[in-house]
């Protein structure tokens, strides 16, 4: 029986990945401090990141809204300053009912998301749209209780960090803003990627009077309870390797035992330190294992068909490259040496890194870990056969204990599906709701928990075989493959149809 | 300039009326104590009530569910016992996907609603349906903090009395109950009248994955902000009198000055005490005015075309009867004597009352007053011409001050429309949502704030010219007019179609 792996790592991948996608070195210092649940490398390696294409010129104003801390009770609570970024540069204004593009900020600094959601900025001019990026409470600068330290002090101060409160923040903010601009008649279109995509889809469902449609990219709204099998995520990561090379998959699968066995040797930890060129002596094998697992999971998410540079500079088809290294070592190379060569593609593609920091020092609580321990309970297992990771059966009891230890909070594992649905989503939404695009790339391991089939005529799934995690939301590049251009063109067409339809209805009601 | 009338009276009518509709003498002792905002007669006159027709035989079990106090934050809070009534007598069970009829409890003891919503009980057998009446938090026995006194202690303890929390209560309860019964596949249909009807409609919109449709009877979901003119309610009450007799309308309209002028005489209060046969000397004219205004408003709501017996035993077309008395006094009868004869139809139709108690002693807080002072901010004015009531312009500032004085709470007057919508509802829901019936009778003054036009093929308005406040939900009687029978038949047909459609879809998905 294999040892249980650190299930918490993956629960944090959603945030870490999106943060990673959207951060750059100079802003990293503002990142929520990572905890033992999160991959450790985020802050360390980000300075290696150098964009390989120009972001579109993004200009916005930063403003703040005095927001209610609790929308659903009338407790006497201090309000907080919610940051939002706004650009009216291309907006045609209220008279012409110019649309408002609202990106549902997710678990990170909103400026990063704004800078890394080029799609919205690129299409705003052709729509004459206002662009709005409100920040998610408890992230970036939008801290209740005056500071991050106070907001993250304990379960009481953190208790208002929920998706419903964040959605209500957006609803109140946009309603107020439209009122101030006499823009009540302007249609709002929602955008979001990853957790932000979940928020966009949910907001369209819960606040149809506020937004006419949503583009929810890589939004795993079905990754809850028993809606999809708990093995889905790791099986998909593993498939990404298997499709490149069975022997690569097998080598990784075998490596965990090799790692454990090496760790048990007399000078095992020292040997591992050497093999993996760690900057400091390895203390526990599990830290190295987490580091490797994170690399594979991230690789699956950013397995784009062209060179990219998010958390790490990577070649196109990075998994192919990793497997080439793992499979291609000279005769006599050990499993672990091959593994090292493989993950070096991820951690050190530029070759500039002398040694690696695992950063296994747990410190502080992170916002997403809190969310994972309260509402966002996503069961994750690693299957015996389909997964190249150590086998692990999701165990709610130990998850709950961990949450209690870390936050003194009790998760509500069935709440998200009670509040937002998920089971039998096709039957529910077939004749209810409209105007949602669920876009997904099948290489993205999060796609397994997303909506991959059309639900109705206007709640549609855009699925790309070769796509990974919400690449459609990023700025276009000269290297974009045809299918990506087509995907974005379809998205634009659908959004256009929502707005046209809205304008037609509005004009109709003026005549009435 | 006429003196402002007590705007708070009307804000409480919604609750008081529905409570009145659904209470009987023996249970009255559990009623939330009335406040100075509520009409005073509720407790006093209820013992006069004698049903003039048999309620259908209602059998249910009373159960309790250990409910979260705050669904939208993770604060450490005590849970509370939510009462619910359940009958599985006619339920065909989970194998046959027997439907579940869920009445969204409103602001009162749930047993009263169960006893006075005969329609649901009558149709349950033909649908093979389970019947469920969950109680609204902070009413009846469903008291947080262990008791009514504790729950109503102050703004902090009351702060969780909101519509969103109540809806989440229902969502959690039904989800849990279905899971325990392995009845996940059974469709839920929502019912509700008045505020309960608002909850039913909102629940269908917010929780489409939980309920397949809603019958929202007399649900004034548009009585917020500026969606309908603030004069609507009182104008409709007044119309109910004007349509019977212009002179009756005029006499009432003139009576306020007569009342004020009489009150200013030397022995004016004593004279008024005599004219209105009050049990105790009148202390302030305003108390008598409130008593009269309440009678007119209630009369408009229960202006049914056949004898009924809710709060008061009344003849059919009771306003016609009131006006007959007001118009028909012998020559020389003063305005105030005519008014007394008129309202005696309401307060003393049986002729058994020797003297009248105005009960002008304000004591305690009521749940609906809290709700009116927080979320349920319904602006109400009385117009100069269209209304027979003293003219009054809604003044938010003084309303807010009153709420602060009474509860130390600040209303959120734009919250309900932000959370649930309302403005431009037709455009919003035309291509979003399905399966809601908004039923209304045009004699009901609350109909002016309700949905009176079809929104889409399956979000429909059933409007009856001669109907009053949610009579369709009551048990059938031998005296039911044709239009009421037809209305109920249409409701049944629509509910049938929702369920059939659901079963068809489900079978389809089994095959898939």
Tab-separated table of C-alpha atoms in Angstrom, chain B residues 103-450:
chain	number	residue	atom	x	y	z
B	103	UNK	CA	-44.203	25.336	0.832
B	104	UNK	CA	-41.768	28.155	1.532
B	105	UNK	CA	-42.726	29.110	5.058
B	106	UNK	CA	-43.184	32.792	5.579
B	107	UNK	CA	-43.233	35.129	8.513
B	108	UNK	CA	-45.269	33.188	11.007
B	109	UNK	CA	-45.911	29.853	12.655
B	110	UNK	CA	-45.614	27.165	9.988
B	111	UNK	CA	-48.541	25.171	11.392
B	112	UNK	CA	-50.855	28.054	10.507
B	113	UNK	CA	-49.577	28.137	6.958
B	114	UNK	CA	-49.962	24.384	6.654
B	115	UNK	CA	-53.533	24.573	7.878
B	116	UNK	CA	-54.373	27.431	5.579
B	117	UNK	CA	-52.777	26.224	2.378
B	118	UNK	CA	-55.380	23.632	1.592
B	119	UNK	CA	-54.597	23.673	-2.124
B	120	UNK	CA	-51.271	21.911	-1.602
B	121	UNK	CA	-52.838	19.222	0.562
B	122	UNK	CA	-55.735	18.734	-1.798
B	123	UNK	CA	-53.595	18.188	-4.867
B	124	UNK	CA	-50.849	16.106	-3.214
B	125	UNK	CA	-52.731	12.785	-3.612
B	126	UNK	CA	-53.269	13.153	-7.350
B	127	UNK	CA	-49.538	13.851	-7.774
B	128	UNK	CA	-48.416	11.143	-5.341
B	129	UNK	CA	-46.505	13.929	-3.662
B	130	UNK	CA	-44.740	14.339	-0.374
B	131	UNK	CA	-45.768	17.539	1.394
B	132	UNK	CA	-43.228	19.594	3.261
B	133	UNK	CA	-43.718	22.807	5.206
B	134	UNK	CA	-40.410	24.083	6.562
B	135	UNK	CA	-40.697	26.990	8.964
B	136	UNK	CA	-39.019	30.334	8.317
B	137	UNK	CA	-36.198	31.081	10.760
B	138	UNK	CA	-37.089	33.450	13.612
B	139	UNK	CA	-40.774	32.560	13.430
B	140	UNK	CA	-42.905	30.005	15.187
B	141	UNK	CA	-40.703	27.460	16.924
B	142	UNK	CA	-37.661	27.967	14.700
B	143	UNK	CA	-35.823	30.317	16.985
B	144	UNK	CA	-32.069	30.757	16.950
B	145	UNK	CA	-30.341	31.176	20.283
B	146	UNK	CA	-32.790	28.908	22.027
B	147	UNK	CA	-35.793	31.157	22.479
B	148	UNK	CA	-37.746	33.984	20.950
B	149	UNK	CA	-36.545	36.356	23.629
B	150	UNK	CA	-32.916	35.585	22.893
B	151	UNK	CA	-33.387	35.600	19.123
B	152	UNK	CA	-35.123	38.971	19.209
B	153	UNK	CA	-32.852	40.480	21.845
B	154	UNK	CA	-31.047	42.987	19.609
B	155	UNK	CA	-29.684	43.730	16.142
B	156	UNK	CA	-26.829	41.290	16.622
B	157	UNK	CA	-29.029	38.323	17.403
B	158	UNK	CA	-31.561	39.335	14.757
B	159	UNK	CA	-28.924	39.900	12.099
B	160	UNK	CA	-29.377	36.477	10.512
B	161	UNK	CA	-33.059	37.013	9.858
B	162	UNK	CA	-32.843	37.544	6.114
B	163	UNK	CA	-34.568	36.089	3.075
B	164	UNK	CA	-31.318	34.691	1.648
B	165	UNK	CA	-30.585	32.787	4.831
B	166	UNK	CA	-34.143	31.447	4.865
B	167	UNK	CA	-33.839	30.265	1.269
B	168	UNK	CA	-30.538	28.588	2.074
B	169	UNK	CA	-32.236	26.904	5.038
B	170	UNK	CA	-34.793	25.414	2.678
B	171	UNK	CA	-32.114	24.415	0.182
B	172	UNK	CA	-29.986	22.671	2.797
B	173	UNK	CA	-32.951	21.023	4.475
B	174	UNK	CA	-34.460	19.568	1.303
B	175	UNK	CA	-31.082	18.422	-0.011
B	176	UNK	CA	-30.304	16.651	3.232
B	177	UNK	CA	-33.772	15.162	3.496
B	178	UNK	CA	-33.665	13.833	-0.054
B	179	UNK	CA	-30.258	12.336	0.538
B	180	UNK	CA	-31.482	10.571	3.668
B	181	UNK	CA	-34.463	9.177	1.781
B	182	UNK	CA	-32.390	8.282	-1.299
B	183	UNK	CA	-34.828	10.567	-3.054
B	184	UNK	CA	-32.289	12.674	-4.945
B	185	UNK	CA	-34.187	11.991	-8.148
B	186	UNK	CA	-37.515	13.309	-6.875
B	187	UNK	CA	-38.554	16.678	-8.295
B	188	UNK	CA	-39.339	19.484	-5.869
B	189	UNK	CA	-42.134	21.955	-6.596
B	190	UNK	CA	-42.302	25.150	-4.569
B	191	UNK	CA	-45.383	26.908	-3.261
B	192	UNK	CA	-45.789	30.136	-1.403
B	193	UNK	CA	-48.176	32.983	-0.783
B	194	UNK	CA	-47.462	36.651	-0.091
B	195	UNK	CA	-43.904	36.890	1.296
B	196	UNK	CA	-43.804	33.102	1.019
B	197	UNK	CA	-44.634	33.515	-2.660
B	198	UNK	CA	-41.720	35.889	-3.059
B	199	UNK	CA	-39.513	33.245	-1.462
B	200	UNK	CA	-40.874	30.560	-3.778
B	201	UNK	CA	-40.173	32.623	-6.907
B	202	UNK	CA	-36.736	33.655	-5.715
B	203	UNK	CA	-35.890	30.102	-4.737
B	204	UNK	CA	-36.755	28.791	-8.173
B	205	UNK	CA	-34.523	31.498	-9.658
B	206	UNK	CA	-31.620	30.990	-7.267
B	207	UNK	CA	-31.827	27.234	-6.784
B	208	UNK	CA	-33.010	25.752	-10.101
B	209	UNK	CA	-31.026	22.605	-9.300
B	210	UNK	CA	-33.174	22.110	-6.204
B	211	UNK	CA	-36.674	22.947	-7.408
B	212	UNK	CA	-38.177	22.430	-10.842
B	213	UNK	CA	-40.816	25.110	-10.542
B	214	UNK	CA	-42.691	27.482	-8.277
B	215	UNK	CA	-46.231	28.652	-7.729
B	216	UNK	CA	-45.795	32.148	-6.326
B	217	UNK	CA	-49.155	33.466	-5.274
B	218	UNK	CA	-49.653	37.172	-4.532
B	219	UNK	CA	-45.924	37.699	-4.426
B	220	UNK	CA	-45.082	41.420	-4.653
B	221	UNK	CA	-41.484	40.943	-5.784
B	222	UNK	CA	-41.607	44.287	-7.607
B	223	UNK	CA	-42.665	46.360	-4.574
B	224	UNK	CA	-39.102	47.641	-4.154
B	225	UNK	CA	-37.244	50.840	-4.913
B	226	UNK	CA	-38.761	52.610	-7.903
B	227	UNK	CA	-39.976	49.558	-9.826
B	228	UNK	CA	-43.610	50.398	-9.202
B	229	UNK	CA	-44.831	53.816	-8.081
B	230	UNK	CA	-44.933	54.093	-4.302
B	231	UNK	CA	-48.612	55.079	-4.444
B	232	UNK	CA	-49.561	51.730	-5.942
B	233	UNK	CA	-50.674	49.936	-2.817
B	234	UNK	CA	-52.908	52.630	-1.352
B	235	UNK	CA	-54.281	53.588	-4.724
B	236	UNK	CA	-55.362	49.997	-5.234
B	237	UNK	CA	-56.944	49.818	-1.802
B	238	UNK	CA	-58.763	53.033	-2.623
B	239	UNK	CA	-59.848	51.770	-6.031
B	240	UNK	CA	-61.474	48.850	-4.323
B	241	UNK	CA	-63.760	51.312	-2.547
B	242	UNK	CA	-64.230	53.660	-5.467
B	243	UNK	CA	-65.382	50.874	-7.754
B	244	UNK	CA	-68.159	50.107	-5.282
B	245	UNK	CA	-69.164	53.687	-4.680
B	246	UNK	CA	-67.637	57.083	-5.370
B	247	UNK	CA	-69.455	58.624	-2.459
B	248	UNK	CA	-68.094	55.930	-0.154
B	249	UNK	CA	-64.583	56.728	-1.382
B	250	UNK	CA	-65.208	60.442	-0.853
B	251	UNK	CA	-66.666	59.990	2.593
B	252	UNK	CA	-63.619	58.043	3.706
B	253	UNK	CA	-61.348	60.608	2.095
B	254	UNK	CA	-63.135	63.403	3.946
B	255	UNK	CA	-63.211	61.519	7.206
B	256	UNK	CA	-59.568	62.152	8.103
B	257	UNK	CA	-60.124	65.868	8.402
B	258	UNK	CA	-63.299	65.266	10.314
B	259	UNK	CA	-61.384	62.978	12.628
B	260	UNK	CA	-58.598	65.492	13.169
B	261	UNK	CA	-60.993	68.339	13.696
B	262	UNK	CA	-63.093	66.371	16.144
B	263	UNK	CA	-59.914	65.391	17.984
B	264	UNK	CA	-59.054	69.044	18.477
B	265	UNK	CA	-62.353	69.867	20.177
B	266	UNK	CA	-62.464	70.257	23.922
B	267	UNK	CA	-63.986	66.893	24.611
B	268	UNK	CA	-63.025	65.567	21.170
B	269	UNK	CA	-61.202	62.444	22.292
B	270	UNK	CA	-64.117	61.573	24.541
B	271	UNK	CA	-66.565	62.055	21.678
B	272	UNK	CA	-64.461	59.862	19.422
B	273	UNK	CA	-64.294	57.223	22.129
B	274	UNK	CA	-68.089	57.212	22.184
B	275	UNK	CA	-68.664	57.313	18.423
B	276	UNK	CA	-66.295	54.407	17.857
B	277	UNK	CA	-67.455	52.494	20.941
B	278	UNK	CA	-63.932	52.143	22.236
B	279	UNK	CA	-63.412	50.135	25.405
B	280	UNK	CA	-60.927	52.684	26.784
B	281	UNK	CA	-60.667	56.445	26.465
B	282	UNK	CA	-58.852	57.377	23.259
B	283	UNK	CA	-55.506	59.015	23.966
B	284	UNK	CA	-54.364	60.049	20.484
B	285	UNK	CA	-56.296	60.493	17.295
B	286	UNK	CA	-53.525	58.755	15.364
B	287	UNK	CA	-54.305	55.451	17.085
B	288	UNK	CA	-57.851	55.581	15.833
B	289	UNK	CA	-56.642	56.567	12.388
B	290	UNK	CA	-54.290	53.588	12.233
B	291	UNK	CA	-57.141	51.339	13.274
B	292	UNK	CA	-59.306	52.606	10.447
B	293	UNK	CA	-56.541	52.508	7.842
B	294	UNK	CA	-55.743	48.922	8.752
B	295	UNK	CA	-59.350	47.902	8.324
B	296	UNK	CA	-59.534	49.402	4.826
B	297	UNK	CA	-56.263	47.785	3.736
B	298	UNK	CA	-57.259	44.375	5.067
B	299	UNK	CA	-60.662	44.686	3.502
B	300	UNK	CA	-59.047	45.244	0.124
B	301	UNK	CA	-56.893	42.154	0.556
B	302	UNK	CA	-59.754	39.889	1.618
B	303	UNK	CA	-62.252	41.392	-0.767
B	304	UNK	CA	-63.361	37.931	-1.829
B	305	UNK	CA	-66.541	37.348	-3.768
B	306	UNK	CA	-67.983	34.940	-1.207
B	307	UNK	CA	-68.235	34.922	2.572
B	308	UNK	CA	-64.933	34.170	4.212
B	309	UNK	CA	-63.558	33.955	7.661
B	310	UNK	CA	-59.895	34.660	8.035
B	311	UNK	CA	-58.981	37.328	10.482
B	312	UNK	CA	-62.595	38.342	10.686
B	313	UNK	CA	-65.814	36.724	9.586
B	314	UNK	CA	-66.902	38.713	6.563
B	315	UNK	CA	-69.627	38.698	3.968
B	316	UNK	CA	-68.828	38.176	0.327
B	317	UNK	CA	-67.713	41.394	-1.394
B	318	UNK	CA	-67.038	42.921	2.024
B	319	UNK	CA	-66.092	46.331	0.641
B	320	UNK	CA	-69.483	46.542	-1.034
B	321	UNK	CA	-71.015	45.910	2.359
B	322	UNK	CA	-68.817	48.487	4.084
B	323	UNK	CA	-69.776	51.083	1.499
B	324	UNK	CA	-73.437	50.214	1.817
B	325	UNK	CA	-73.176	51.123	5.491
B	326	UNK	CA	-71.151	54.279	4.860
B	327	UNK	CA	-73.422	55.481	2.091
B	328	UNK	CA	-76.660	54.344	3.619
B	329	UNK	CA	-76.788	56.038	7.010
B	330	UNK	CA	-80.007	57.931	7.861
B	331	UNK	CA	-80.144	61.630	7.048
B	332	UNK	CA	-78.241	63.626	9.609
B	333	UNK	CA	-75.723	60.918	10.363
B	334	UNK	CA	-72.265	62.491	10.719
B	335	UNK	CA	-69.297	61.427	8.615
B	336	UNK	CA	-67.648	59.766	11.587
B	337	UNK	CA	-70.805	57.880	12.509
B	338	UNK	CA	-70.984	56.570	8.949
B	339	UNK	CA	-67.336	55.547	9.092
B	340	UNK	CA	-68.003	53.692	12.303
B	341	UNK	CA	-70.909	51.825	10.740
B	342	UNK	CA	-68.680	50.968	7.796
B	343	UNK	CA	-65.687	49.570	9.652
B	344	UNK	CA	-68.063	47.700	11.952
B	345	UNK	CA	-68.649	45.401	8.999
B	346	UNK	CA	-65.008	44.521	9.291
B	347	UNK	CA	-64.486	44.579	13.041
B	348	UNK	CA	-67.873	43.356	14.140
B	349	UNK	CA	-69.762	41.544	11.398
B	350	UNK	CA	-71.172	39.076	13.888
B	351	UNK	CA	-72.397	41.920	16.071
B	352	UNK	CA	-70.987	40.285	19.162
B	353	UNK	CA	-68.464	42.947	20.027
B	354	UNK	CA	-69.536	45.337	22.728
B	355	UNK	CA	-66.587	47.671	22.501
B	356	UNK	CA	-63.337	47.899	20.568
B	357	UNK	CA	-59.758	47.749	21.767
B	358	UNK	CA	-57.252	49.693	19.687
B	359	UNK	CA	-54.372	48.131	21.570
B	360	UNK	CA	-52.109	51.087	21.037
B	361	UNK	CA	-49.489	49.920	23.419
B	362	UNK	CA	-46.274	49.279	21.515
B	363	UNK	CA	-44.360	46.397	22.933
B	364	UNK	CA	-41.495	44.371	21.595
B	365	UNK	CA	-40.130	43.912	18.116
B	366	UNK	CA	-41.660	41.815	15.433
B	367	UNK	CA	-39.787	39.757	12.879
B	368	UNK	CA	-41.364	41.381	9.894
B	369	UNK	CA	-40.609	44.844	11.184
B	370	UNK	CA	-36.983	43.801	11.370
B	371	UNK	CA	-37.130	42.489	7.838
B	372	UNK	CA	-38.820	45.685	6.665
B	373	UNK	CA	-36.050	47.696	8.323
B	374	UNK	CA	-33.220	45.711	6.764
B	375	UNK	CA	-33.928	44.165	3.338
B	376	UNK	CA	-37.649	44.430	2.701
B	377	UNK	CA	-37.713	48.165	2.190
B	378	UNK	CA	-40.954	48.794	0.300
B	379	UNK	CA	-41.567	52.466	-0.354
B	380	UNK	CA	-45.216	53.390	0.246
B	381	UNK	CA	-46.872	56.712	-0.424
B	382	UNK	CA	-50.440	57.857	-0.444
B	383	UNK	CA	-51.317	60.020	-3.422
B	384	UNK	CA	-53.253	63.279	-3.246
B	385	UNK	CA	-55.946	62.259	-5.706
B	386	UNK	CA	-56.008	58.525	-6.250
B	387	UNK	CA	-55.945	57.609	-2.601
B	388	UNK	CA	-58.673	57.937	-0.026
B	389	UNK	CA	-56.018	57.888	2.694
B	390	UNK	CA	-54.300	61.009	4.045
B	391	UNK	CA	-51.726	62.110	1.463
B	392	UNK	CA	-48.195	61.078	2.314
B	393	UNK	CA	-44.913	61.143	0.417
B	394	UNK	CA	-42.558	58.333	1.203
B	395	UNK	CA	-39.549	59.694	3.010
B	396	UNK	CA	-36.590	57.383	3.169
B	397	UNK	CA	-34.695	59.520	5.654
B	398	UNK	CA	-37.383	59.359	8.267
B	399	UNK	CA	-37.878	55.685	7.577
B	400	UNK	CA	-34.202	55.090	8.169
B	401	UNK	CA	-34.302	57.091	11.393
B	402	UNK	CA	-37.242	55.095	12.617
B	403	UNK	CA	-35.358	51.860	11.933
B	404	UNK	CA	-32.337	53.124	13.749
B	405	UNK	CA	-34.455	54.109	16.732
B	406	UNK	CA	-36.261	50.821	16.837
B	407	UNK	CA	-33.558	48.320	15.976
B	408	UNK	CA	-30.257	50.149	15.768
B	409	UNK	CA	-29.975	48.883	12.223
B	410	UNK	CA	-29.392	50.605	8.891
B	411	UNK	CA	-31.647	49.469	6.066
B	412	UNK	CA	-30.167	48.375	2.726
B	413	UNK	CA	-32.872	49.740	0.439
B	414	UNK	CA	-31.251	48.610	-2.821
B	415	UNK	CA	-30.154	45.177	-1.698
B	416	UNK	CA	-33.212	43.125	-2.651
B	417	UNK	CA	-33.107	44.269	-6.270
B	418	UNK	CA	-29.352	43.717	-6.357
B	419	UNK	CA	-29.695	40.208	-5.019
B	420	UNK	CA	-32.925	39.140	-6.689
B	421	UNK	CA	-33.501	41.621	-9.492
B	422	UNK	CA	-36.796	43.280	-10.266
B	423	UNK	CA	-36.054	46.173	-12.584
B	424	UNK	CA	-36.797	45.225	-16.145
B	425	UNK	CA	-37.759	41.751	-15.042
B	426	UNK	CA	-39.265	40.839	-18.379
B	427	UNK	CA	-36.038	41.472	-20.287
B	428	UNK	CA	-34.010	39.613	-17.668
B	429	UNK	CA	-36.147	36.510	-17.469
B	430	UNK	CA	-37.447	36.296	-20.998
B	431	UNK	CA	-34.604	34.000	-21.959
B	432	UNK	CA	-33.507	33.002	-18.506
B	433	UNK	CA	-35.319	30.777	-16.078
B	434	UNK	CA	-38.498	28.792	-16.417
B	435	UNK	CA	-41.437	27.250	-14.591
B	436	UNK	CA	-42.771	29.996	-12.402
B	437	UNK	CA	-46.419	30.879	-11.975
B	438	UNK	CA	-47.143	34.331	-10.630
B	439	UNK	CA	-50.772	34.211	-9.591
B	440	UNK	CA	-52.588	37.368	-8.580
B	441	UNK	CA	-56.038	38.733	-8.032
B	442	UNK	CA	-56.441	42.312	-9.136
B	443	UNK	CA	-58.493	43.283	-6.108
B	444	UNK	CA	-55.481	42.544	-3.926
B	445	UNK	CA	-53.549	45.781	-3.337
B	446	UNK	CA	-50.352	43.736	-3.361
B	447	UNK	CA	-51.020	42.780	-6.964
B	448	UNK	CA	-49.656	46.168	-8.021
B	449	UNK	CA	-46.175	45.073	-6.980
B	450	UNK	CA	-46.465	41.640	-8.529
